[in-house]
PDB file of C-alpha atoms in Angstrom:
ATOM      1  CA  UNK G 158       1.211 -29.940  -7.118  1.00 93.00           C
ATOM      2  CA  UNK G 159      -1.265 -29.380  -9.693  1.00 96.00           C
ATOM      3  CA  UNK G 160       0.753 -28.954 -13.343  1.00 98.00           C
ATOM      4  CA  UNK G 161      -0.751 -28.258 -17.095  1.00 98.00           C
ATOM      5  CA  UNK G 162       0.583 -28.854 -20.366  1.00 98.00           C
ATOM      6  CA  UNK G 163       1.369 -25.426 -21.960  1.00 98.00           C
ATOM      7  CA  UNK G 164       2.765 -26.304 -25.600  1.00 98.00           C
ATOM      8  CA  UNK G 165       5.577 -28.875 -25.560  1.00 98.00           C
ATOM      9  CA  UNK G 166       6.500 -27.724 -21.624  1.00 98.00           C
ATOM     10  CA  UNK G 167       4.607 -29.145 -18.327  1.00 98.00           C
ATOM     11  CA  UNK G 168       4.435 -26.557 -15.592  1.00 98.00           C
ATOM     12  CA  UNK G 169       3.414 -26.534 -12.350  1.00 98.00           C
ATOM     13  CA  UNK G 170       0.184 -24.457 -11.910  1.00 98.00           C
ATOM     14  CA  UNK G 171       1.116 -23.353  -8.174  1.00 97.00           C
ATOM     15  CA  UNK G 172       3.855 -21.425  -6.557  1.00 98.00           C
ATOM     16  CA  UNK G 173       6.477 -24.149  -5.152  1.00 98.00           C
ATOM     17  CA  UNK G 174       5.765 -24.688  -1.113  1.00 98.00           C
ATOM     18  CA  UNK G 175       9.074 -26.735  -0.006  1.00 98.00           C
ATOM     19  CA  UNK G 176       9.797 -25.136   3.243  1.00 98.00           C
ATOM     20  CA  UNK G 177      13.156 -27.134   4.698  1.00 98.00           C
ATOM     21  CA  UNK G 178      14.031 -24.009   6.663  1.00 98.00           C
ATOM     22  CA  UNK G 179      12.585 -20.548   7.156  1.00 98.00           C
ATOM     23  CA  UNK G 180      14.135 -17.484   7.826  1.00 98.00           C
ATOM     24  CA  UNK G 181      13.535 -13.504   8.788  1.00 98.00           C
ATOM     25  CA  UNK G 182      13.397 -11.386   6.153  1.00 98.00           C
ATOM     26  CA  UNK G 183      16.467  -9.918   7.689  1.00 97.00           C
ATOM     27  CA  UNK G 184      18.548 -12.608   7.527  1.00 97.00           C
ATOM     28  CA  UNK G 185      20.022 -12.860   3.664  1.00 96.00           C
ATOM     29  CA  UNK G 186      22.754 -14.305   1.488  1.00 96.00           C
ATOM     30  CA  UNK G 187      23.926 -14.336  -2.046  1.00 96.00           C
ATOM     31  CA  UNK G 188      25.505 -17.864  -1.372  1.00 96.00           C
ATOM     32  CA  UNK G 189      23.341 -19.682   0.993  1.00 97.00           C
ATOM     33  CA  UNK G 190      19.841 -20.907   0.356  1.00 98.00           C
ATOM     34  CA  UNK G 191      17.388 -19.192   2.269  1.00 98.00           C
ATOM     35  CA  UNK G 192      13.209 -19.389   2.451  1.00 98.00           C
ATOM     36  CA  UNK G 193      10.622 -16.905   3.693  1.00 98.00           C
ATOM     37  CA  UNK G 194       7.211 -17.014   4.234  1.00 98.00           C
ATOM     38  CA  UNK G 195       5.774 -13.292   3.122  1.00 98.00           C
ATOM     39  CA  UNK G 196       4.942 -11.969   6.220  1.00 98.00           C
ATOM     40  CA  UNK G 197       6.833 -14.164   8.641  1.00 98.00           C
ATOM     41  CA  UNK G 198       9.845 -13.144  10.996  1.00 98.00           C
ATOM     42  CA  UNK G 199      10.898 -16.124  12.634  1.00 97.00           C
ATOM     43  CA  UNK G 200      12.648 -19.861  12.184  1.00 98.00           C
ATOM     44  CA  UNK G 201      10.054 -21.978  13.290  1.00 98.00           C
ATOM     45  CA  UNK G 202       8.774 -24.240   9.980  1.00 98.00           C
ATOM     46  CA  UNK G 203       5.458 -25.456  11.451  1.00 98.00           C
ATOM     47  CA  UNK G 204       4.525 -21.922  12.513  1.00 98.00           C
ATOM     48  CA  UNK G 205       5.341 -20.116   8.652  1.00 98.00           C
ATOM     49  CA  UNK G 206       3.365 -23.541   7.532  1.00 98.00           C
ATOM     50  CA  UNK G 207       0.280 -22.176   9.473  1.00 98.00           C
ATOM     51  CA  UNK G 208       0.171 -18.921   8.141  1.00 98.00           C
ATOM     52  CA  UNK G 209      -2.603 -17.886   5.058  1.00 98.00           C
ATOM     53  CA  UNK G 210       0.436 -16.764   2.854  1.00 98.00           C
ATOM     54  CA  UNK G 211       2.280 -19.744   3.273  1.00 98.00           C
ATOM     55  CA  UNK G 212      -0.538 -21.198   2.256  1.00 97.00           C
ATOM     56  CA  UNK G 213      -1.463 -18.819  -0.749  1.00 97.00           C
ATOM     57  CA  UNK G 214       1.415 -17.761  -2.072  1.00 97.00           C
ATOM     58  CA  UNK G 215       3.769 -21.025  -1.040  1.00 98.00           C
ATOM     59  CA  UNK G 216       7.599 -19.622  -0.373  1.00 98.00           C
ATOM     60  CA  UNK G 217      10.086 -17.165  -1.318  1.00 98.00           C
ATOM     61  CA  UNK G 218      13.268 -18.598  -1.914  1.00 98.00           C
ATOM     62  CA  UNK G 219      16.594 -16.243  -2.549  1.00 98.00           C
ATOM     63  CA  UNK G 220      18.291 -17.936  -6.024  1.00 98.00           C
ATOM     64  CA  UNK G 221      20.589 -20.329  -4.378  1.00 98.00           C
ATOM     65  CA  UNK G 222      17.393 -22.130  -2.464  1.00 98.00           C
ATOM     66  CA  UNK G 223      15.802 -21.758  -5.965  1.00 98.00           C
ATOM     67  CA  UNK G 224      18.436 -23.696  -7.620  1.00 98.00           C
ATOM     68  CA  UNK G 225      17.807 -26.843  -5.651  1.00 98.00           C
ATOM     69  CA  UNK G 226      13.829 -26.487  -4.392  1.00 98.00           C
ATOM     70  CA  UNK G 227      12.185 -28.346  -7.588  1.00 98.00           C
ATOM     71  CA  UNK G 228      11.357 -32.064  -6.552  1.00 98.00           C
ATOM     72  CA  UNK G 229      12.682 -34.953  -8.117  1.00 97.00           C
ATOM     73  CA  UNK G 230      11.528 -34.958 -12.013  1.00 98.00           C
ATOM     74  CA  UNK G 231      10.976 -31.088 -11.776  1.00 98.00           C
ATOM     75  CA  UNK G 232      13.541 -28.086 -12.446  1.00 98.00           C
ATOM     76  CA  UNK G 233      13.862 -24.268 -11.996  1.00 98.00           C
ATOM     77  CA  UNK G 234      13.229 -23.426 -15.617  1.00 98.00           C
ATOM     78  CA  UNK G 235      15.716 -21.570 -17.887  1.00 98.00           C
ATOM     79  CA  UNK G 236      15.614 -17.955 -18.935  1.00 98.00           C
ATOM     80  CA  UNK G 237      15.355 -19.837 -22.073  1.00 98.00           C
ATOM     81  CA  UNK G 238      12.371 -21.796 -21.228  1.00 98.00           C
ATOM     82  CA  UNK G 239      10.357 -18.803 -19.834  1.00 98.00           C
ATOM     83  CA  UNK G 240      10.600 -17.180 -23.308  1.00 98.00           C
ATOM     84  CA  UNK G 241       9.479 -20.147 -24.763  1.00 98.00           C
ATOM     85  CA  UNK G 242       6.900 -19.859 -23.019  1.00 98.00           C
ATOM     86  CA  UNK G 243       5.898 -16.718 -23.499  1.00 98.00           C
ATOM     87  CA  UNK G 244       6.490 -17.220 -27.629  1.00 98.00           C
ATOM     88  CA  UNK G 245       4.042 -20.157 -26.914  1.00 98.00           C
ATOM     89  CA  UNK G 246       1.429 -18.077 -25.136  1.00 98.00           C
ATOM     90  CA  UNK G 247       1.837 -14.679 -27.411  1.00 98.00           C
ATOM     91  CA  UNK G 248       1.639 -16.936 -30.962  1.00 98.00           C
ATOM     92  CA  UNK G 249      -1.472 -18.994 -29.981  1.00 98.00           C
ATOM     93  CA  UNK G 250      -3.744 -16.321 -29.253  1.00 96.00           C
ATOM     94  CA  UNK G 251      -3.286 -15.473 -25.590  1.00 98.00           C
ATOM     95  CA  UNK G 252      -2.967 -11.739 -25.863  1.00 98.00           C
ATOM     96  CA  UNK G 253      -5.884 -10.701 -24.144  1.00 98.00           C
ATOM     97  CA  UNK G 254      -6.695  -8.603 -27.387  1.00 96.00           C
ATOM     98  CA  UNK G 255      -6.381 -11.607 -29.825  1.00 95.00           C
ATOM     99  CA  UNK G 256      -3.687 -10.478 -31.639  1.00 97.00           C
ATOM    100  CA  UNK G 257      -0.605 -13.064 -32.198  1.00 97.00           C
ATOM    101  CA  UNK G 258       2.270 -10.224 -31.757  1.00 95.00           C
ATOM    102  CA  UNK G 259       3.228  -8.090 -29.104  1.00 96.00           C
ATOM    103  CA  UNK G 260       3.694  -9.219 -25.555  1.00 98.00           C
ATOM    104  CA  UNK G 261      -0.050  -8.774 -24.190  1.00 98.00           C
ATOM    105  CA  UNK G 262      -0.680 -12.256 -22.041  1.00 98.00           C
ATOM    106  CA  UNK G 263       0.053 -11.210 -18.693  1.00 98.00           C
ATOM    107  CA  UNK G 264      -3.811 -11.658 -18.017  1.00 98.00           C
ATOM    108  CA  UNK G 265      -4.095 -15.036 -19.705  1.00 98.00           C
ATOM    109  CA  UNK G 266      -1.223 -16.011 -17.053  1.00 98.00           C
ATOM    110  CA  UNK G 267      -2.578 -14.447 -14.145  1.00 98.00           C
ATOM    111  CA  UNK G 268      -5.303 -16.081 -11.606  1.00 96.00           C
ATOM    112  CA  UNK G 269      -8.781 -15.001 -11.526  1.00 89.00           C
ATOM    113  CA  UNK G 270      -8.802 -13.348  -8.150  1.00 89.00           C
ATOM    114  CA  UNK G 271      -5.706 -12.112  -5.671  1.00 92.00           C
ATOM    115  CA  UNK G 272      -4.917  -9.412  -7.580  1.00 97.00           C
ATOM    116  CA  UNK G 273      -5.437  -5.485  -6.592  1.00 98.00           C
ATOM    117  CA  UNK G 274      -7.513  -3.769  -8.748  1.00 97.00           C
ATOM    118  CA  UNK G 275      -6.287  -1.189 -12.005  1.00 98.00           C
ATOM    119  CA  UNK G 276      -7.649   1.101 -14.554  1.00 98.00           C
ATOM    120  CA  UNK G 277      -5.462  -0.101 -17.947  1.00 98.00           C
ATOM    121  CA  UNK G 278      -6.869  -1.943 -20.426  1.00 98.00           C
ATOM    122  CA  UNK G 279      -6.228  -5.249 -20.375  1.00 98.00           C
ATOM    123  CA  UNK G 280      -4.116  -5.208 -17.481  1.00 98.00           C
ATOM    124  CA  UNK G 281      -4.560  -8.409 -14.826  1.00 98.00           C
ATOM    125  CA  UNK G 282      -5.995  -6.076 -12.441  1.00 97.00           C
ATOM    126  CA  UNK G 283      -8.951  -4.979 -14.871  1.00 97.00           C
ATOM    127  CA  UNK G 284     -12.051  -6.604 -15.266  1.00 96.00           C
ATOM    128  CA  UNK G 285     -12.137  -6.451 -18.752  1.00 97.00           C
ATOM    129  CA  UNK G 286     -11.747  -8.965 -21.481  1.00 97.00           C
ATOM    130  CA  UNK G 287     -12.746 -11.785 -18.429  1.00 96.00           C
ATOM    131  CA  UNK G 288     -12.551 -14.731 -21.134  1.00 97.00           C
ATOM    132  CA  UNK G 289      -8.862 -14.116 -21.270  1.00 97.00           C
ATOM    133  CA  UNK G 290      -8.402 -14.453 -17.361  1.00 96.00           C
ATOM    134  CA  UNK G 291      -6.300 -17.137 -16.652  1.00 98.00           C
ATOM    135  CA  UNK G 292      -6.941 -18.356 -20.578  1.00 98.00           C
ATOM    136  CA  UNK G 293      -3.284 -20.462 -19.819  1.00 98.00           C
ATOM    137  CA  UNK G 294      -4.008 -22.304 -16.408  1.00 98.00           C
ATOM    138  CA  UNK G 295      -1.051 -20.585 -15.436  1.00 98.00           C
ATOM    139  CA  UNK G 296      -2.637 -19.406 -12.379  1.00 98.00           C
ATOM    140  CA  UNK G 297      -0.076 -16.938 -11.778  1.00 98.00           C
ATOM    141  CA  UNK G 298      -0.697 -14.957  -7.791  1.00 97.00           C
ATOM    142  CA  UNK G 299       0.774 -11.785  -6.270  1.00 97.00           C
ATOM    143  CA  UNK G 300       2.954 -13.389  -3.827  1.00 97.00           C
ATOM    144  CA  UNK G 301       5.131 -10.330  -3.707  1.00 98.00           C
ATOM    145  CA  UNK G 302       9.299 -10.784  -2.577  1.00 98.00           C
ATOM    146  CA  UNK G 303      11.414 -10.312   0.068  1.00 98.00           C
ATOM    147  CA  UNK G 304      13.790  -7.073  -1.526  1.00 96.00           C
ATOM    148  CA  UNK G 305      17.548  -6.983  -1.006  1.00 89.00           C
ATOM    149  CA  UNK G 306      16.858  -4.517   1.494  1.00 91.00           C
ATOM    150  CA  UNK G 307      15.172  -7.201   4.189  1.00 95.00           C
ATOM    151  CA  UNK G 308      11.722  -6.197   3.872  1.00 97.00           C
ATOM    152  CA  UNK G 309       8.746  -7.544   2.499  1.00 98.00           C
ATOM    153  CA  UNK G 310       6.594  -5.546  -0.451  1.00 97.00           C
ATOM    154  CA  UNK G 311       4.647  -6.143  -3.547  1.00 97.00           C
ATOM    155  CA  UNK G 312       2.444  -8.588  -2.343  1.00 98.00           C
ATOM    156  CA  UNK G 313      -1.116  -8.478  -4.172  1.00 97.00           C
ATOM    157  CA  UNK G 314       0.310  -5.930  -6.620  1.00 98.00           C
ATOM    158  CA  UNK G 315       3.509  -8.250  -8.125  1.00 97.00           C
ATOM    159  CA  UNK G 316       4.676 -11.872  -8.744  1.00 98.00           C
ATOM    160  CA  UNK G 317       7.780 -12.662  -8.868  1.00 98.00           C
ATOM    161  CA  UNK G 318       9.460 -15.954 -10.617  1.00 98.00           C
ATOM    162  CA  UNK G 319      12.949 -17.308 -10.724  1.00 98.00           C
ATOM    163  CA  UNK G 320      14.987 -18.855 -13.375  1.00 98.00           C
ATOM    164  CA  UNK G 321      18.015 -21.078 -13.065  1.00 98.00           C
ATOM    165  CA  UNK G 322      19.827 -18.525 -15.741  1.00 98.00           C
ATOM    166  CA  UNK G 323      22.810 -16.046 -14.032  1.00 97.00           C
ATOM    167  CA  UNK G 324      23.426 -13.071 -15.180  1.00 97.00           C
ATOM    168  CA  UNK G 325      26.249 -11.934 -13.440  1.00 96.00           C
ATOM    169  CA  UNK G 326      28.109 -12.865 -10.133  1.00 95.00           C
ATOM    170  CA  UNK G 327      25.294 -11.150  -8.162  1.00 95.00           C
ATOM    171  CA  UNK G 328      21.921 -11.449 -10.227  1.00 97.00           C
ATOM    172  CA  UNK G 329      20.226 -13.729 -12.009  1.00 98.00           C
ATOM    173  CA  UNK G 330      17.090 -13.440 -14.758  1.00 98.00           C
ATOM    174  CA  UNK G 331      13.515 -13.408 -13.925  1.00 98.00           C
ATOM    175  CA  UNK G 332      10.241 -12.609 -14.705  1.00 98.00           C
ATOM    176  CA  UNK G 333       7.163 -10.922 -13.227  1.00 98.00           C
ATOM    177  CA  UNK G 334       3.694  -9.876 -13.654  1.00 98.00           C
ATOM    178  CA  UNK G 335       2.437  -6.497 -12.196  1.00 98.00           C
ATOM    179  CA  UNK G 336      -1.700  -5.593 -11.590  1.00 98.00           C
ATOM    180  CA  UNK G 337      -1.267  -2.542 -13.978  1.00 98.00           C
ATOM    181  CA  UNK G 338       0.561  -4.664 -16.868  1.00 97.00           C
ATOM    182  CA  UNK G 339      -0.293  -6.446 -19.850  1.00 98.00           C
ATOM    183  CA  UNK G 340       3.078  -7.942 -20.346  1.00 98.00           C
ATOM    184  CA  UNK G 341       4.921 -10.664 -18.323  1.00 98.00           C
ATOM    185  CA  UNK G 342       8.163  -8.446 -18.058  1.00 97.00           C
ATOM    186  CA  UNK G 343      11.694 -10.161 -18.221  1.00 97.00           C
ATOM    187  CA  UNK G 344      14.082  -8.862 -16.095  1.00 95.00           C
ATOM    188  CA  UNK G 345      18.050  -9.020 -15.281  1.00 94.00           C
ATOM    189  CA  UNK G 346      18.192  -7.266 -12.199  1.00 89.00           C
ATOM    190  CA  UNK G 347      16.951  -9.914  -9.637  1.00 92.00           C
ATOM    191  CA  UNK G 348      19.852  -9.728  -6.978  1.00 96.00           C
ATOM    192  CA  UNK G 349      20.287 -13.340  -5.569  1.00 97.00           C
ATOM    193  CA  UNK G 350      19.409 -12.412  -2.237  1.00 96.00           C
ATOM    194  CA  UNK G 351      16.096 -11.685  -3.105  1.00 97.00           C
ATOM    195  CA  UNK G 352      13.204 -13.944  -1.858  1.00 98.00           C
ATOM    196  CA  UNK G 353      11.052 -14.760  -4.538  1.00 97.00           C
ATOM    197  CA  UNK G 354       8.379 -17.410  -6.060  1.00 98.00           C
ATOM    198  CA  UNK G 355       9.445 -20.756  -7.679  1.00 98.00           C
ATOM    199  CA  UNK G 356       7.478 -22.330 -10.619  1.00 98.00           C
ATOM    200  CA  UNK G 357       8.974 -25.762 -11.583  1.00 98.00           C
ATOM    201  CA  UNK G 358       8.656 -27.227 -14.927  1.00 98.00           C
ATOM    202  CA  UNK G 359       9.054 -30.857 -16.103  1.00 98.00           C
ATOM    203  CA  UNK G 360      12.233 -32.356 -16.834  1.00 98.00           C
TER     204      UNK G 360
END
């Protein structure tokens, strides 16, 4: 995996892509780790392997696979290690408008291209202020989730990143970037049978 030094924290620049086991999008639990391949209904590894999301987007993992899919040297970062890095980002001058307050760096996070198009300024899916794309290395894509519901959705328009933090018996913290947003928004109500992207970060 490609990785980048962002402050004092090492992150891996590319969705995690450990596939052990795939599943449906139907099949769920809030105790049992499970993986999905956007786009894939099936159990057969090699075939989710072969598709382009698999191999764009890497896997959606609900929390309990999440917990456990860093490699060796690597962990599911803390609630409390996604703020730092967003305090990181928003103090250093990655707000796409310059400024050092505010939450503004979702398109300093976000990759250059994958993204659906939007009107807001500043937003990742705007084509203004380019020198800020991707100003992190982040490289942050719109793999889009697998919702508590069994369905896929979101994908091009959201990302969608774990952390190892619970909030309650049921959920846990995460955070996501939207194609209409200029924040990276941190959010309590990812149920734990959700399917959703992995970033590691170094031990």
């Amino acid at each position: 995996y490609s990785y980048k030094t962002i402050g004092t924290q090492v992150w891996m620049t590319e969705n995690l892509a450990y596939l052990p086991s795939v599943v449906g999008p139907a099949t769920e639990s809030f105790t049992e780790p499970h993986y999905y391949v956007y786009g894939y209904d099936g159990t057969n590894v090699t075939a989710a392997k072969g598709t382009t999301n698999y191999n764009k987007y890497g896997v959606l993992y609900n929390w309990p696979a999440a917990l456990t899919a860093c490699p060796e040297g690597w962990h599911l970062p803390s609630d409390a290690e996604w703020t730092q890095l967003e305090e990181y980002l928003i103090a250093n001058g990655y707000n796409y408008d310059g400024t050092t307050t505010g939450n503004k760096i979702a398109k300093s996070m976000a990759n250059y291209s994958g993204w659906n198009t939007s009107t807001v300024t500043g937003a990742i899916g705007n084509t203004d202020y380019p020198e800020y794309w991707n100003k992190s290395g982040f490289s942050a894509l719109p793999g889009g989730y697998r919702t508590a519901n069994g369905n896929f959705s979101n994908i091009g328009s959201h990302g969608f990143w774990w952390s190892s933090t619970e909030h309650s018996t049921d959920r846990a913290w995460f955070r996501s970037l939207f194609c209409n947003y200029i924040t990276v928004a941190r959010d309590s109500r990812g149920i734990k049978d959700s399917g959703v992207s992995v970033r590691c970060m170094r031990d």
